[in-house]
XYZ file of C-alpha atoms in Angstrom:
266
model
C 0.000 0.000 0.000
C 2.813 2.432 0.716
C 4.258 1.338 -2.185
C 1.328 2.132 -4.118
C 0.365 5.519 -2.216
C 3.879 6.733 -2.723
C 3.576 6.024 -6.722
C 0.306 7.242 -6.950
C 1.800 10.416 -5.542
C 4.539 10.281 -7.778
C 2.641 10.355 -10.626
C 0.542 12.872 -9.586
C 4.062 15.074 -8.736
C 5.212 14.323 -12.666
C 1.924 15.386 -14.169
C 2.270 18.628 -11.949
C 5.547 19.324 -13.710
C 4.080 18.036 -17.092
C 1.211 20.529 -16.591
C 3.540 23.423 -15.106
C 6.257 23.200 -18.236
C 3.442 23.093 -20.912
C 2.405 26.075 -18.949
C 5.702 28.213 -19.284
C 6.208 26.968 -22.782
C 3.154 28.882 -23.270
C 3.577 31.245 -22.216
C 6.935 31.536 -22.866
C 5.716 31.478 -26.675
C 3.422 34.104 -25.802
C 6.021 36.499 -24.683
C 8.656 36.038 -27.377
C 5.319 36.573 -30.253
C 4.759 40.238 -28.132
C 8.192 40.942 -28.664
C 8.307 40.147 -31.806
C 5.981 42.729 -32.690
C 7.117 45.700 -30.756
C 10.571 44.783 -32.347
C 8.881 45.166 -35.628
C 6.659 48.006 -34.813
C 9.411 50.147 -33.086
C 11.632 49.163 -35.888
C 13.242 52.042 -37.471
C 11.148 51.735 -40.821
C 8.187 51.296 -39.061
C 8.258 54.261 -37.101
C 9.517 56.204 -39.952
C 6.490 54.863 -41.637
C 3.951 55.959 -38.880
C 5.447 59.494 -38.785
C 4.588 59.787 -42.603
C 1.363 59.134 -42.229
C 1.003 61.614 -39.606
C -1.190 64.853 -40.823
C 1.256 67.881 -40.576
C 0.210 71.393 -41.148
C 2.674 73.618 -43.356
C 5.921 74.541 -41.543
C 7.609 75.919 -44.078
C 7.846 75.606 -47.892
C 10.638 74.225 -50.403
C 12.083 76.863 -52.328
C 14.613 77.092 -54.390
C 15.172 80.584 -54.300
C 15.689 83.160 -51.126
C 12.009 84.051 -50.476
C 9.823 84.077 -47.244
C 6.955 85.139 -45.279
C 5.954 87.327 -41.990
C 3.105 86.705 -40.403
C 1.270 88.146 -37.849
C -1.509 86.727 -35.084
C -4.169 89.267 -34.243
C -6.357 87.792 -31.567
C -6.306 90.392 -28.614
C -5.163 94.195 -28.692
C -5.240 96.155 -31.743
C -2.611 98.393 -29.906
C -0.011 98.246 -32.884
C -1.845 97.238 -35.809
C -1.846 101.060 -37.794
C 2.017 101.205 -37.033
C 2.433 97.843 -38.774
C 0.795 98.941 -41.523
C 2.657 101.643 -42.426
C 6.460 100.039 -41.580
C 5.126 97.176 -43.995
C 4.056 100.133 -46.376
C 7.381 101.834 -46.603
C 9.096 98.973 -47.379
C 6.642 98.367 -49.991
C 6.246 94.600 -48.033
C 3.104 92.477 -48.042
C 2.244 90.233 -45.335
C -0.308 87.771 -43.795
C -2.068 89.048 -40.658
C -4.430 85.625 -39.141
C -7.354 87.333 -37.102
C -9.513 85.801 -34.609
C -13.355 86.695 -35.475
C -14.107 87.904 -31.472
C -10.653 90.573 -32.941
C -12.930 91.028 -36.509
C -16.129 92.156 -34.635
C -14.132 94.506 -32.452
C -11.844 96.214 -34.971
C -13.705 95.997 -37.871
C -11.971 98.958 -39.071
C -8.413 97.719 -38.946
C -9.152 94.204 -40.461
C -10.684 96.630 -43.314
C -6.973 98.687 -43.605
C -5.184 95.417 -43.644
C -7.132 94.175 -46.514
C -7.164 97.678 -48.175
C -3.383 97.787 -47.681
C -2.835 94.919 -49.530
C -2.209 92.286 -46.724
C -3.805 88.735 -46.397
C -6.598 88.559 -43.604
C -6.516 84.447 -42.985
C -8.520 82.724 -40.184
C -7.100 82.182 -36.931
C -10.149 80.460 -35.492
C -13.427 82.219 -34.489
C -12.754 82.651 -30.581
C -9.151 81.155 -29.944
C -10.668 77.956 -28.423
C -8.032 74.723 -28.228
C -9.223 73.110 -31.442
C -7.579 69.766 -30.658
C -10.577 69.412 -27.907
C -13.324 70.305 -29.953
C -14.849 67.670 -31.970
C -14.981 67.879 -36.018
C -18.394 69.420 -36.778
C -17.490 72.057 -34.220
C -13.917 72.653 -36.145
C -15.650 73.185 -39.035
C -18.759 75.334 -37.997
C -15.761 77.769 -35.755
C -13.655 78.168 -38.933
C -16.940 79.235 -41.042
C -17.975 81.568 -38.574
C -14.718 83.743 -38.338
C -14.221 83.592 -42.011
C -17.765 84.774 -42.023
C -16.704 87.357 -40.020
C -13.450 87.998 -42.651
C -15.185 88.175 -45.671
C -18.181 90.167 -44.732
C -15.626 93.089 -44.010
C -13.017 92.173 -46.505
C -15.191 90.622 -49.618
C -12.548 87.674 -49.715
C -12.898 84.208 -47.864
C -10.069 83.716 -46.325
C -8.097 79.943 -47.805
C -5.737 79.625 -44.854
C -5.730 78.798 -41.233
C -3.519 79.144 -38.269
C -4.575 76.738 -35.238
C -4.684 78.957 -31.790
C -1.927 78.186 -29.611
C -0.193 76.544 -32.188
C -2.077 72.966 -31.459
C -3.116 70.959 -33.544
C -3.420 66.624 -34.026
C -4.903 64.363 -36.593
C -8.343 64.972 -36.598
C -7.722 68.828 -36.902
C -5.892 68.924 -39.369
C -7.853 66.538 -41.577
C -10.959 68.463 -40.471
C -9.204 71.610 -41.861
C -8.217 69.721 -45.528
C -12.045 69.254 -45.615
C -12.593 72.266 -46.332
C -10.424 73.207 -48.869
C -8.314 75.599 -46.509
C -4.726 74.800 -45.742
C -3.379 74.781 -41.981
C 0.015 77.004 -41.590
C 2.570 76.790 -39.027
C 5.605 78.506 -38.556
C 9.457 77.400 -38.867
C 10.877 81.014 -37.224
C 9.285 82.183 -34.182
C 10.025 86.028 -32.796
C 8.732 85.211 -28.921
C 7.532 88.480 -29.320
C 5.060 88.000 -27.132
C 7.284 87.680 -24.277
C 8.082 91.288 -24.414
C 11.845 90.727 -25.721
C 13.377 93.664 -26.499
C 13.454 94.474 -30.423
C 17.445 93.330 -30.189
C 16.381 90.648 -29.367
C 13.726 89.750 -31.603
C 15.544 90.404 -34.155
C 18.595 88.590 -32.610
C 16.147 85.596 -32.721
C 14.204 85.796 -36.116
C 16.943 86.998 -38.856
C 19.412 83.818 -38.283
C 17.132 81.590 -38.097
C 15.392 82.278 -42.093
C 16.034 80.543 -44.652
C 14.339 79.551 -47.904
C 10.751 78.763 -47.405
C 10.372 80.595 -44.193
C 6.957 81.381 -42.511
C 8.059 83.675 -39.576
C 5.594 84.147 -36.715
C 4.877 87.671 -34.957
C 2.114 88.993 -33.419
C 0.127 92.398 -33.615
C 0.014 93.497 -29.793
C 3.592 92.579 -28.812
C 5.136 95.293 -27.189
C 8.478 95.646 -29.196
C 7.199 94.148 -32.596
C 7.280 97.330 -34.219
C 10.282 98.573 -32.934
C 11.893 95.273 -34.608
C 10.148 95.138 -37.396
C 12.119 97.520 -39.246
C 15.723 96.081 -38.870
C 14.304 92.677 -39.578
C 13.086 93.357 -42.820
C 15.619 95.676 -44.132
C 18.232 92.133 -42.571
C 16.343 89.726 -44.900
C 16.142 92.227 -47.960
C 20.048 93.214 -47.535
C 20.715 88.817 -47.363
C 18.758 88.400 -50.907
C 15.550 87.802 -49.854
C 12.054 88.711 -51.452
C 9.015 89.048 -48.784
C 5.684 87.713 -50.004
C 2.237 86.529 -48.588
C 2.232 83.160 -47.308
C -0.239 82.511 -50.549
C 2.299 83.254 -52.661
C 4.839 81.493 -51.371
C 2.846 78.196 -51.143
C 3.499 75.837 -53.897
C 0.461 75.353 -56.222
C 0.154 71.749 -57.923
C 0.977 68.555 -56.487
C 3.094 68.051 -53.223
C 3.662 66.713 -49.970
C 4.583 67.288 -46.710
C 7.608 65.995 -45.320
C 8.130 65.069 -41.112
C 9.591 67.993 -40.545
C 6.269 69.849 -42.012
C 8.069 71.569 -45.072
C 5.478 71.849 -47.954
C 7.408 69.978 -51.281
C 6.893 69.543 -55.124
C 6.131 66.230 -56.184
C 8.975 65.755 -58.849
């Protein structure tokens, strides 16, 4: 009987083992399959492949030849916005000013001198609300209303858009492709808002263009006009022309590359 009890027991010890190996093998399997595909997915050519497929709004453009853009964000004060116009003026310089619509209905009359003086009024959404939280219909119906706003004073409907704050994802940006308008970033950024001095600004800004640029300023900033000046008359003395950012878009086919530079399809 011992003899018996003490197999019986054995057996029932190997099958334990049997059962607790088939067990690991499993999962064992399991584990190695998992890393398997985060090798593969985190491979370099996958995640190069991911980032491609990422929607990007336009950074900056591909050109061949020394051109680029200023651009200005008009969503708060109107403190400066005469003064810009006429530095821009004297240097016979055309620019792109993107205006909230809350900014059109309270300086209707300035939006109407921008356009008159031969700037671009694009939209710069309808009340400066963080579009990456709103849902599509409601990125849609916000752009409409400020370019309502635009082209009621103005006669033209604006075809770009700069996302407030800067912020943007996926479903903004395809939201924004919708409807025929194209989304535009910056590549050069002033920090004028922080109240640098115009040194500074321009310390910051005139290094840092290069072909293709889309530099970022804003209406309101304290030293912006002070700046402005010396900036342009830096970029015209290094060879470069100073257009919209309309015109310095490329029309056609093209894409736009991970670093958000607009290119020709060749």
């Amino acid at each position: 009987m011992k003899f018996f009890t003490k197999t019986k027991e054995k057996k029932k010890f190997h099958g334990g083992v049997l059962v607790l190996k088939k067990r690991w093998l499993a999962a064992g399997a399991g584990l190695a399959a998992a890393v398997a595909v985060f090798c593969a997915v985190c491979s370099p050519r996958m995640v190069g492949a991911a980032a491609t497929t990422r929607r990007l709004p336009i950074y900056c453009v591909e050109r061949d030849e020394k051109v680029c853009s200023l651009t200005f964000d008009a969503a708060w004060g109107n403190e400066d916005t005469q003064q810009l116009i006429d530095i821009l003026a004297k240097y016979k310089v055309s620019a792109t000013f993107f205006v909230v619509g809350d900014w059109v209905e309270k300086y209707p009359e300035s939006v109407k001198a921008l356009s008159d003086a031969g700037h671009e009024v694009m939209n710069h959404s309808n009340d400066h609300a963080h579009f990456s939280q709103l849902s599509a219909e409601d990125i849609v119906a916000n752009i409409n209303a400020c370019s309502d706003k635009i082209e009621a004073v103005t006669g033209k409907r604006p075809t770009l858009f700069r996302a407030p704050y800067g912020e943007y994802d996926d479903k903004v940006i395809a939201a924004v492709d919708g409807m025929g308008v194209r989304t535009i970033q910056w590549d050069v950024d002033s920090l004028d808002w922080k109240d640098l001095s115009a040194t500074e600004i321009q310390q910051r800004v005139l290094p840092k263009v290069g072909k293709g640029s889309i530099v970022l300023f804003h209406n309101a900033a304290k030293h912006t006009p002070e700046a402005l000046p010396g900036i342009i008359e830096g970029l015209i003395a290094n060879g470069y022309s100073i257009v919209p950012v309309s015109e310095l878009l490329l029309t056609g086919e093209y894409t736009i590359n991970h670093e958000g530079r607009q290119c020709a399809v060749r």
